[in-house]
PDB file of C-alpha atoms and ligand atoms in Angstrom:
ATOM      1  CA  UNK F   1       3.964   7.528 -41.687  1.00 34.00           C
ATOM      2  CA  UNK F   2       4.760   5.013 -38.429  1.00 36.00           C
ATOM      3  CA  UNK F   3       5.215   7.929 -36.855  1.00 36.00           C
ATOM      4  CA  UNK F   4       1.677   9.344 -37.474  1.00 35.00           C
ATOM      5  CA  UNK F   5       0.176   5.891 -36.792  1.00 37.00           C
ATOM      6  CA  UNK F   6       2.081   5.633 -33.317  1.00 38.00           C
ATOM      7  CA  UNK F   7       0.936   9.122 -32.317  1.00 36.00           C
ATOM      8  CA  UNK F   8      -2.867   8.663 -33.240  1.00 37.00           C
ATOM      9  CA  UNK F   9      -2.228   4.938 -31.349  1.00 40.00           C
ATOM     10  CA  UNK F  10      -0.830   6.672 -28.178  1.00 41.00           C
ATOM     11  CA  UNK F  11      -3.661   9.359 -28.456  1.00 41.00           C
ATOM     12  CA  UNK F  12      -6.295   6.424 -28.326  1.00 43.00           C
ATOM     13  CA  UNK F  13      -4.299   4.946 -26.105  1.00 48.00           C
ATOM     14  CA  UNK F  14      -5.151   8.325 -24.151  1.00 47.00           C
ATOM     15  CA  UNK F  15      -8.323   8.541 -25.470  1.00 45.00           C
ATOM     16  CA  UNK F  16      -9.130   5.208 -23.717  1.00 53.00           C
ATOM     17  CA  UNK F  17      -7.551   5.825 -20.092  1.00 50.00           C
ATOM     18  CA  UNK F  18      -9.307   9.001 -19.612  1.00 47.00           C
ATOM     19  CA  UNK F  19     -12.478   6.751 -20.113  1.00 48.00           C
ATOM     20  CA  UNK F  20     -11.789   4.179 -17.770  1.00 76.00           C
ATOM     21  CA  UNK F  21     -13.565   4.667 -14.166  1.00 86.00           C
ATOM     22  CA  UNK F  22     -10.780   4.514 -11.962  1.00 93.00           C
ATOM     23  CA  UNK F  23     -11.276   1.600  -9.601  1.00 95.00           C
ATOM     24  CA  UNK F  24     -11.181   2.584  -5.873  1.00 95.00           C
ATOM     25  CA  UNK F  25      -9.103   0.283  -3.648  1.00 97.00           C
ATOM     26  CA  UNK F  26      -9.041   1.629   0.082  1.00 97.00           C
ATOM     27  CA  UNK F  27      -5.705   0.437   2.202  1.00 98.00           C
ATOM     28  CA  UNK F  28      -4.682   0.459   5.385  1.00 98.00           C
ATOM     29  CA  UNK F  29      -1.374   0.291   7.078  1.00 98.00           C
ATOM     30  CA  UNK F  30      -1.069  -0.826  10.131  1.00 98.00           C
ATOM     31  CA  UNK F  31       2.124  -2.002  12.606  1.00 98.00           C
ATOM     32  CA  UNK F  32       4.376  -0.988  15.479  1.00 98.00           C
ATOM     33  CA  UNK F  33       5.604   2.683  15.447  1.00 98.00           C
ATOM     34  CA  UNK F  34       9.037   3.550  13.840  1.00 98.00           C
ATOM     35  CA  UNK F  35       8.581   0.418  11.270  1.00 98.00           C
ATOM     36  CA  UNK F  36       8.220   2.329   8.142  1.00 98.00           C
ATOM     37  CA  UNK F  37       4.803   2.539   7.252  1.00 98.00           C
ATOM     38  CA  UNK F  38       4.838   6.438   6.416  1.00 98.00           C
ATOM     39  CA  UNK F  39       8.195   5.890   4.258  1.00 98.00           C
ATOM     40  CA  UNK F  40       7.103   2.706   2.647  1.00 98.00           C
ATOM     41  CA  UNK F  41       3.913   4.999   1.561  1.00 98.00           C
ATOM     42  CA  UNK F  42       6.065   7.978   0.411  1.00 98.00           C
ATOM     43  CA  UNK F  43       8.217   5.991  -1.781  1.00 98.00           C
ATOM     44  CA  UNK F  44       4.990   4.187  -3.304  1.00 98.00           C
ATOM     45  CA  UNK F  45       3.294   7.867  -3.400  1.00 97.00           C
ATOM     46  CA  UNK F  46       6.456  10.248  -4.273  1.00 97.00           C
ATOM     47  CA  UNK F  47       9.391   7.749  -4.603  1.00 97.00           C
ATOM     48  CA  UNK F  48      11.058   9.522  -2.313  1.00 98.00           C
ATOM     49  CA  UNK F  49      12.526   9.071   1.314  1.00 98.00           C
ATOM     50  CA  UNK F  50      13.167  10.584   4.567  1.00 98.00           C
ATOM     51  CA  UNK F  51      16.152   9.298   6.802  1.00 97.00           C
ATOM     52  CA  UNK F  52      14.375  11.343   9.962  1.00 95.00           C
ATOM     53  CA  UNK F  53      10.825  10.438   9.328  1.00 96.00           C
ATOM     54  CA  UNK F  54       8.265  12.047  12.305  1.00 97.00           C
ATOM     55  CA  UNK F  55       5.925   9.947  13.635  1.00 98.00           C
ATOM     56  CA  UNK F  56       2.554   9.988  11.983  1.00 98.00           C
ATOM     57  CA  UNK F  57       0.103  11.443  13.920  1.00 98.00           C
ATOM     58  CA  UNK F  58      -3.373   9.936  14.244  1.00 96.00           C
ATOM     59  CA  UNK F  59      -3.763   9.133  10.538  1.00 98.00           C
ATOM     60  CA  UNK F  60      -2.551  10.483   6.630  1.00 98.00           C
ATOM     61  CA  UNK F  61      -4.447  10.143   3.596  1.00 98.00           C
ATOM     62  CA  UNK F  62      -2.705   9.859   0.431  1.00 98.00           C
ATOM     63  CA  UNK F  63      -3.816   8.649  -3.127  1.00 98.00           C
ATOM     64  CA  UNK F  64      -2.021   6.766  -5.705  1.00 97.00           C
ATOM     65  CA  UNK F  65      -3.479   5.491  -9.176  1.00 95.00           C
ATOM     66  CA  UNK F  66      -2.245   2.745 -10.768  1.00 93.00           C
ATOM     67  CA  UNK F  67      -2.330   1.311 -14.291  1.00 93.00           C
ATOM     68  CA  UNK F  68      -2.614  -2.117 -13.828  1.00 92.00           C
ATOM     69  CA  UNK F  69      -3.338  -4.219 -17.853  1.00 90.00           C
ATOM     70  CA  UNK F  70      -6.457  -2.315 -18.701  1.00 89.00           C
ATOM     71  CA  UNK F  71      -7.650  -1.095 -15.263  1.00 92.00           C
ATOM     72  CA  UNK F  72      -7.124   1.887 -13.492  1.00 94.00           C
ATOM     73  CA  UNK F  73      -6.687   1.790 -10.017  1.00 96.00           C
ATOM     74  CA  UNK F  74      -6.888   4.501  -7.603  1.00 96.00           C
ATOM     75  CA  UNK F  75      -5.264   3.489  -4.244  1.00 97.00           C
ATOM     76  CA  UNK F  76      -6.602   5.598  -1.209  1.00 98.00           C
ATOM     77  CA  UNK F  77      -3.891   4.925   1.686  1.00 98.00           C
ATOM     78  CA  UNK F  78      -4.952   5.295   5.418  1.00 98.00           C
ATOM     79  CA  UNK F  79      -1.210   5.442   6.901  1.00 98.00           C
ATOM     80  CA  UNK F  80      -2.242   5.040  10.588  1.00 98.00           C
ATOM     81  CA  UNK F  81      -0.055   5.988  13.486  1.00 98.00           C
ATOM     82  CA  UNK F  82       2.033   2.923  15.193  1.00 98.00           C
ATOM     83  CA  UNK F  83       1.866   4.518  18.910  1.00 98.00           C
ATOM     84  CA  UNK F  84       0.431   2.747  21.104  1.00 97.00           C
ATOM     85  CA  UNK F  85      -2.255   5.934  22.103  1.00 98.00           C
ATOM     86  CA  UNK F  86      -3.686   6.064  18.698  1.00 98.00           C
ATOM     87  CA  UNK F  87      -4.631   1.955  18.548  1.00 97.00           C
ATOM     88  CA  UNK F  88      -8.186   2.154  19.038  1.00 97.00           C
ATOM     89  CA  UNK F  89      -8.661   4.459  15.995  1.00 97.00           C
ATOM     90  CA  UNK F  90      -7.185   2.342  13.931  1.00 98.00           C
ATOM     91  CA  UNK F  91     -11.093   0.214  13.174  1.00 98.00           C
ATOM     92  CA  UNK F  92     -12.450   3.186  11.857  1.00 97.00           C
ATOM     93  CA  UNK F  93      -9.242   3.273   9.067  1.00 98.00           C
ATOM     94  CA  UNK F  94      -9.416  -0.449   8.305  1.00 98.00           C
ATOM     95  CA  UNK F  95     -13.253  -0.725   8.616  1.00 96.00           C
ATOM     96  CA  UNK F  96     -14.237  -1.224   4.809  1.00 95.00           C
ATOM     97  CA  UNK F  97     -10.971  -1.792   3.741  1.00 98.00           C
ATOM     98  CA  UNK F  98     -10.335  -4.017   0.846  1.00 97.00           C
ATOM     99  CA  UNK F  99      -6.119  -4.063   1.812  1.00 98.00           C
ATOM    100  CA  UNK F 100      -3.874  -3.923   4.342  1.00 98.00           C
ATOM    101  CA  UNK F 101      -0.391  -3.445   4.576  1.00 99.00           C
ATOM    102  CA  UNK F 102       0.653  -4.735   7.489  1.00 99.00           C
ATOM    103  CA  UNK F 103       4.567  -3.892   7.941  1.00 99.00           C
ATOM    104  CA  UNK F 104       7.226  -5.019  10.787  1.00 99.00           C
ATOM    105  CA  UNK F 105      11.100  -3.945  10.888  1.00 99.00           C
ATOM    106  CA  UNK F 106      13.022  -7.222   9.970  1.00 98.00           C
ATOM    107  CA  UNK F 107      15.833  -5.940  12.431  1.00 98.00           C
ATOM    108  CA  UNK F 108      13.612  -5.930  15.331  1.00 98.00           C
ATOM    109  CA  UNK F 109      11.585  -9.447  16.435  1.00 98.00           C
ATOM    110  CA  UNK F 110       8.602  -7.183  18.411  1.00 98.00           C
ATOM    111  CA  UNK F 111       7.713  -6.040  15.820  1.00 98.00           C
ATOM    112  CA  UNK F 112       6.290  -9.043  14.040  1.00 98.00           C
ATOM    113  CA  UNK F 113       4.820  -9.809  17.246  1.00 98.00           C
ATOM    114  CA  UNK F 114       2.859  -6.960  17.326  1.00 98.00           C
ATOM    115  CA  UNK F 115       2.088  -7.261  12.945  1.00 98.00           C
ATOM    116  CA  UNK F 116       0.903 -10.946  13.867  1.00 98.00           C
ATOM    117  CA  UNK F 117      -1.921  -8.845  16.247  1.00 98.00           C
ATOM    118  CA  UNK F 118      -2.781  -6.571  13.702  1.00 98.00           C
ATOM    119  CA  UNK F 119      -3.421  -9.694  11.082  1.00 98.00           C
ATOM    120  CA  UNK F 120      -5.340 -11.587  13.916  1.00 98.00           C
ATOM    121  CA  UNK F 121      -7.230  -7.901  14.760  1.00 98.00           C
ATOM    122  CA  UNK F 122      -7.857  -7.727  10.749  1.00 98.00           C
ATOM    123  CA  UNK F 123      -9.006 -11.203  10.106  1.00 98.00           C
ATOM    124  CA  UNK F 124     -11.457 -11.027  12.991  1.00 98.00           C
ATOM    125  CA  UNK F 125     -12.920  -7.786  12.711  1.00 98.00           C
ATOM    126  CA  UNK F 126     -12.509  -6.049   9.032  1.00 98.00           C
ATOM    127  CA  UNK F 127     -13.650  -6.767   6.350  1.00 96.00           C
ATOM    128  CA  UNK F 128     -13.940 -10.796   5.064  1.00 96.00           C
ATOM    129  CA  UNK F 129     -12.389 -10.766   2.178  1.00 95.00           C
ATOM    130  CA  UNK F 130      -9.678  -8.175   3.003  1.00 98.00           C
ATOM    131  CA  UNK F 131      -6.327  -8.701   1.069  1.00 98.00           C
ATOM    132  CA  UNK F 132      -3.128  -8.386   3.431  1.00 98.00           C
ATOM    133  CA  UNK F 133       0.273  -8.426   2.504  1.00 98.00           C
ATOM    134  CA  UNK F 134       3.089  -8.719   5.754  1.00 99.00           C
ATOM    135  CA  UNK F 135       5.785  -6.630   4.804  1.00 99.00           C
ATOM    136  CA  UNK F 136       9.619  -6.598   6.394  1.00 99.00           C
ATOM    137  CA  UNK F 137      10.961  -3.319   5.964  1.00 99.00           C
ATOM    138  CA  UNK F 138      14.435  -2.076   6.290  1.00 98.00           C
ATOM    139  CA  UNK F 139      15.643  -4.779   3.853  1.00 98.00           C
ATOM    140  CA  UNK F 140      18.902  -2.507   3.495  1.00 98.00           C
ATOM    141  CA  UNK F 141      19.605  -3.279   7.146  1.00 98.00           C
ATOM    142  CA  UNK F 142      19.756  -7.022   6.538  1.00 98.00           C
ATOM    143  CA  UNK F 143      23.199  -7.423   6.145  1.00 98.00           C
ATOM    144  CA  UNK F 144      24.016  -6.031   9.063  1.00 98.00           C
ATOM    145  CA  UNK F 145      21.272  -5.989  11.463  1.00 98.00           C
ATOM    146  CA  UNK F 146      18.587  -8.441  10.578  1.00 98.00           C
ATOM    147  CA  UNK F 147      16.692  -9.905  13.991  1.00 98.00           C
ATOM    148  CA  UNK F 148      13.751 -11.773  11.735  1.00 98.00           C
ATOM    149  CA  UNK F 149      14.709 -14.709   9.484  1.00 98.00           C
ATOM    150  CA  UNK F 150      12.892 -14.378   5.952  1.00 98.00           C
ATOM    151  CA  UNK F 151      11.826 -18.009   6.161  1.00 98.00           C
ATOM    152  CA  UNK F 152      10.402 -17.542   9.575  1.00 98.00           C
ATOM    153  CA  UNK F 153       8.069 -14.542   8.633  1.00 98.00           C
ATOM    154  CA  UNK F 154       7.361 -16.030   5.043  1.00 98.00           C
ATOM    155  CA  UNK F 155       6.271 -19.360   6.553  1.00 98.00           C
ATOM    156  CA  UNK F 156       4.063 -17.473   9.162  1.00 98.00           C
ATOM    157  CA  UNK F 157       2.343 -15.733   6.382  1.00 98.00           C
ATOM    158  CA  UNK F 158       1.377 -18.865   4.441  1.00 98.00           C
ATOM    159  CA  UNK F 159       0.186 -20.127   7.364  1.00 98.00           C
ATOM    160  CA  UNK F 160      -2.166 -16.944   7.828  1.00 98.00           C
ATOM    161  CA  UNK F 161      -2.901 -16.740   4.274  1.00 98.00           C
ATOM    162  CA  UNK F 162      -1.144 -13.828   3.800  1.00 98.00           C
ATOM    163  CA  UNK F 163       0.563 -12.065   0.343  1.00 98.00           C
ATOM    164  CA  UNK F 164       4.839 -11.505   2.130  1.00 98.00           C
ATOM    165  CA  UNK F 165       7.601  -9.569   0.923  1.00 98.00           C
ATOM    166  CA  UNK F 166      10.343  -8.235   2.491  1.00 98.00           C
ATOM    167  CA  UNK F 167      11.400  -4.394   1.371  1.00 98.00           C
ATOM    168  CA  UNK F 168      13.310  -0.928   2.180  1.00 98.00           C
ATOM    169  CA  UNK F 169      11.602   2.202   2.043  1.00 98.00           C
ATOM    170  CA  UNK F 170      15.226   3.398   1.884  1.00 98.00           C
ATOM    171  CA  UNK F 171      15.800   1.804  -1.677  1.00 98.00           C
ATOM    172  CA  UNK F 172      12.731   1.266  -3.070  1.00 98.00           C
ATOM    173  CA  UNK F 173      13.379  -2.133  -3.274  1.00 98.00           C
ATOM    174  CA  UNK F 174      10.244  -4.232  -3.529  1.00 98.00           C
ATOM    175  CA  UNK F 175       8.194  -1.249  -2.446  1.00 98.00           C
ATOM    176  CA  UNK F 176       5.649  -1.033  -5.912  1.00 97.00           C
ATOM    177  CA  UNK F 177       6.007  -5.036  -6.276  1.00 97.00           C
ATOM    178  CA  UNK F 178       3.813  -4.702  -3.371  1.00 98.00           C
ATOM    179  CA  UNK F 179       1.111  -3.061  -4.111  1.00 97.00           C
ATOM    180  CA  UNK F 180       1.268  -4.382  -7.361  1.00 96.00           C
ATOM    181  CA  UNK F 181       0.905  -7.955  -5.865  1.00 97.00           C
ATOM    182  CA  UNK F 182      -2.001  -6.764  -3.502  1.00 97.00           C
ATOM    183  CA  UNK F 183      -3.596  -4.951  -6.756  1.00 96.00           C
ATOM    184  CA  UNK F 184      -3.719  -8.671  -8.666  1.00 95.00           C
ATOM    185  CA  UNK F 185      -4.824 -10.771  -5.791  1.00 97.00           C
ATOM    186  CA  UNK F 186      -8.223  -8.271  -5.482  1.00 95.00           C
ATOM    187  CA  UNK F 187     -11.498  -8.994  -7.234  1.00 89.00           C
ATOM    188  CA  UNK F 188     -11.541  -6.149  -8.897  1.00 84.00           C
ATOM    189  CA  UNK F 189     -14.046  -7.451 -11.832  1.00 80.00           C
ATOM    190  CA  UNK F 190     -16.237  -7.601  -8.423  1.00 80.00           C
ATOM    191  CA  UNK F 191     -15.785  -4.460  -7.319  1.00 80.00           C
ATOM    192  CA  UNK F 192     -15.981  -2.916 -10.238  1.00 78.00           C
ATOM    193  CA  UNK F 193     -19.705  -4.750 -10.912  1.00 79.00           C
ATOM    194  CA  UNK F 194     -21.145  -3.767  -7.109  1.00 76.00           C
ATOM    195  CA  UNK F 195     -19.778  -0.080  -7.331  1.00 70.00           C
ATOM    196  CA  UNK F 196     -21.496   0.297 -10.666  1.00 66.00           C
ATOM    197  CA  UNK F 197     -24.756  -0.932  -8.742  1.00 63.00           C
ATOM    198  CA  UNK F 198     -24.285   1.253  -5.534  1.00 56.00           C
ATOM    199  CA  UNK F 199     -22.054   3.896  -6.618  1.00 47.00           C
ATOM    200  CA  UNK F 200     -18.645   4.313  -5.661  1.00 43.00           C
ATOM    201  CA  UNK F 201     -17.936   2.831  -1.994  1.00 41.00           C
ATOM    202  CA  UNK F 202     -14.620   3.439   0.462  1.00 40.00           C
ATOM    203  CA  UNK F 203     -12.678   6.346   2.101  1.00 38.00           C
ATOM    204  CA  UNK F 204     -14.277   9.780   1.561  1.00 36.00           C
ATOM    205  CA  UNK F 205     -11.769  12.453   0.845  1.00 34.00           C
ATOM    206  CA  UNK F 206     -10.769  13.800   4.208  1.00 34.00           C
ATOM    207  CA  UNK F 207      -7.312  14.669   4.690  1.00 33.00           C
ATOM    208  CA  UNK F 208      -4.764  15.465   2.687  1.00 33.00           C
ATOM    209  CA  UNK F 209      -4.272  14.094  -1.165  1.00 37.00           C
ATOM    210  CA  UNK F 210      -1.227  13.684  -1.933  1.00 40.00           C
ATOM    211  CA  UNK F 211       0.885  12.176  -5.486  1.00 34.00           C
ATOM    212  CA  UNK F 212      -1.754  12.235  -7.397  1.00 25.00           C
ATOM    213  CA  UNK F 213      -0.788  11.046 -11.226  1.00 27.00           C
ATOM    214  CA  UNK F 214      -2.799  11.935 -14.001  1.00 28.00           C
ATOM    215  CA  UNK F 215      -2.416   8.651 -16.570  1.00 25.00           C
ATOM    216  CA  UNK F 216      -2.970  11.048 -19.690  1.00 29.00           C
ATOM    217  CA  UNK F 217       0.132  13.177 -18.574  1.00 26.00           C
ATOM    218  CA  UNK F 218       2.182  10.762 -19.911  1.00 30.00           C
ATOM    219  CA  UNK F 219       5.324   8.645 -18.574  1.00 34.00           C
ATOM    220  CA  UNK F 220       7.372  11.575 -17.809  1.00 32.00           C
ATOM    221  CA  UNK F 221       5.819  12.749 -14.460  1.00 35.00           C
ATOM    222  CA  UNK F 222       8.356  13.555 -11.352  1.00 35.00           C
ATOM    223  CA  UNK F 223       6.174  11.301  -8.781  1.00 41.00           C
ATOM    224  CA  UNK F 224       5.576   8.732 -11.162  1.00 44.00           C
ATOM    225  CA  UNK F 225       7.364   5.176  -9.931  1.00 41.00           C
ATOM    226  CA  UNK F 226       8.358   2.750 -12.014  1.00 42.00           C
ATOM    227  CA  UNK F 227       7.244  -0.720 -12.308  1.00 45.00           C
ATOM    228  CA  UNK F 228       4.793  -3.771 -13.108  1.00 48.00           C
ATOM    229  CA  UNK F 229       1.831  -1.484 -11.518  1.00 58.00           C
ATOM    230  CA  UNK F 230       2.900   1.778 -14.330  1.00 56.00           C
ATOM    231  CA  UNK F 231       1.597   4.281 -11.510  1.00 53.00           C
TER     232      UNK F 231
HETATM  233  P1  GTP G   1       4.748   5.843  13.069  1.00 79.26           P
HETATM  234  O1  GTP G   1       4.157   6.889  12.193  1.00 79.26           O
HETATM  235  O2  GTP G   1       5.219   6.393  14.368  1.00 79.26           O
HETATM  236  O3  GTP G   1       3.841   4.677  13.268  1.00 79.26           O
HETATM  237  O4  GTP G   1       6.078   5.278  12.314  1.00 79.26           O
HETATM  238  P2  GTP G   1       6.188   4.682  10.850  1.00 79.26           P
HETATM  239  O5  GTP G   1       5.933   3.214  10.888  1.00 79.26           O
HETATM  240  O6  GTP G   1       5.365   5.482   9.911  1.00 79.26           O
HETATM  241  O7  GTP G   1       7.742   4.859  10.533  1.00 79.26           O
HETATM  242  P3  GTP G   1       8.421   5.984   9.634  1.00 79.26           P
HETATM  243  O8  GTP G   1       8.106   5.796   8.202  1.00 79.26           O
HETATM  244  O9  GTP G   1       8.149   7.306  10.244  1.00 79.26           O
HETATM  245  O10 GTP G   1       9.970   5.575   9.808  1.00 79.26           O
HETATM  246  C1  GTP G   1      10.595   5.520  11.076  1.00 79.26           C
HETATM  247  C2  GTP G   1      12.095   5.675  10.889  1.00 79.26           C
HETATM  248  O11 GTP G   1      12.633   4.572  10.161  1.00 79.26           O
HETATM  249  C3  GTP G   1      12.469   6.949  10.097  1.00 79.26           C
HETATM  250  O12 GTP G   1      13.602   7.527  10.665  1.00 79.26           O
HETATM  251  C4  GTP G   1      12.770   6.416   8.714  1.00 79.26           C
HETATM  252  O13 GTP G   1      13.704   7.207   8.029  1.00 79.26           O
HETATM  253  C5  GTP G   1      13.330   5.027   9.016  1.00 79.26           C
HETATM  254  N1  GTP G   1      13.058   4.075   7.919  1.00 79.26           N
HETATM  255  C6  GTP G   1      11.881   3.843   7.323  1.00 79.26           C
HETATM  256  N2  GTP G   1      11.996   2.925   6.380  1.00 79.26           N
HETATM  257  C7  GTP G   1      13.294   2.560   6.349  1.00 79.26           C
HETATM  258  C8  GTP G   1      14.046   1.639   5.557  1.00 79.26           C
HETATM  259  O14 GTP G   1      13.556   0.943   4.661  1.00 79.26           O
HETATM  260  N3  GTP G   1      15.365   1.524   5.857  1.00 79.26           N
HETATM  261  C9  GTP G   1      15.976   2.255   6.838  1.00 79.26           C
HETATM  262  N4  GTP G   1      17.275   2.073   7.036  1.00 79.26           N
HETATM  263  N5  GTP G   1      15.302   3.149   7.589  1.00 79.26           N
HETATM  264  C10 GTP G   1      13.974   3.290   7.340  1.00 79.26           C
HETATM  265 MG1   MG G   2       4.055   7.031  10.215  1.00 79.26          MG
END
């Protein structure tokens, strides 16, 4: 009999995902070449990694939908090129953007120098109320190679008002924790209420999609990452 009343519960359950409006949160990563952005995205995306990443090349689009309490949240990720050549595209990726990822390489000190730009580019020219984690990748270097002191970058980001963490693409570690913090700190109440007066705003779907997870398949799905945001 439980078992009867669980599966008409997880069917509702089912019932009521499919119903929810998925919330569209464009984000935009942004930082020196070679950092991690791409991987950081591919483990959030496909929990997966490459040890001989290429370097992106103008821009990928991927998607990623979250379950976050009773919201569904579809993430569509601008992973922008670090090269130097490709810089000035980068305001037509973050332009509307309600998040930004900005990401350095804890073992090398330029590269913070160069994420502190893209914060100072972001908080002058994107949007106002843009939400931007700093991210330290290539946390499983630490031990051995770390160039950035945690407290250094942390205390630079409470200065600038920004979410921190440090994380490896290589190990997953802290990767989902971030987007799941950047997925609490938006209004999303708010953008929920102005998309249901103008229709659905951000990225249109150029590119490629990639790691897409359908909610009602269940838990079991291949791409699906653990964690507090059950993507
Ligand atoms: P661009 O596209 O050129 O801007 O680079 P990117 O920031 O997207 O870097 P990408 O993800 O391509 O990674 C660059 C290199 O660093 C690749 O060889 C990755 O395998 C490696 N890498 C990425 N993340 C990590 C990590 O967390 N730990 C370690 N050890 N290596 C990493
Ligand atoms: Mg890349």
């Amino acid at each position: 009999m439980s078992n009867v009343n669980n599966a008409a519960q997880s069917t509702a359950a089912a019932g009521d995902a499919a119903n929810l409006k998925p919330i569209q949160v464009k984000l935009v990563l942004l930082g020196e070449a070679a950092v991690g952005k791409s991987s950081l995205v591919l483990r959030f995306v496909n929990n997966d990694f490459q040890e001989n990443k290429e370097p992106t090349i103008g821009a990928a689009f991927l998607t990623q939908r979250c379950k976050l309490d009773d919201k569904i949240i579809k993430f569509e990720i601008w992973d922008t090129a670090g090269q130097e050549r490709f810089h000035s595209l980068a305001p037509m990726y973050y332009r509307n953007a309600q998040a930004a990822v900005v990401v350095y390489d804890l073992t090398k000190p330029a590269s913070l120098d160069k994420a502190k730009s893209w914060v100072k580019e972001l908080q002058r020219q994107a949007n106002p109320n843009i939400v931007i984690a700093l991210v330290g990748n290539k946390l499983d270097l630490a031990a051995t190679a770390r160039g950035i002191p945690t407290e250094e970058a942390s205390a630079y980001a409470t200065e600038a008002g920004l979410l921190f963490a440090e994380a490896s693409a290589k190990t997953g570690d802290n990767v989902i924790d971030v987007f799941t913090d950047i997925a609490k700190k938006i209004p999303l109440e708010q953008l929920l209420a102005s998309r249901g007066r103008t229709g659905a705003a951000g990225a249109s779907g150029a590119g490629t999609t990639a790691g897409r997870v359908d909610l009602n398949a269940g838990a079991a799905g291949r791409n699906q990452p653990q964690g507090p945001c059950a993507c």
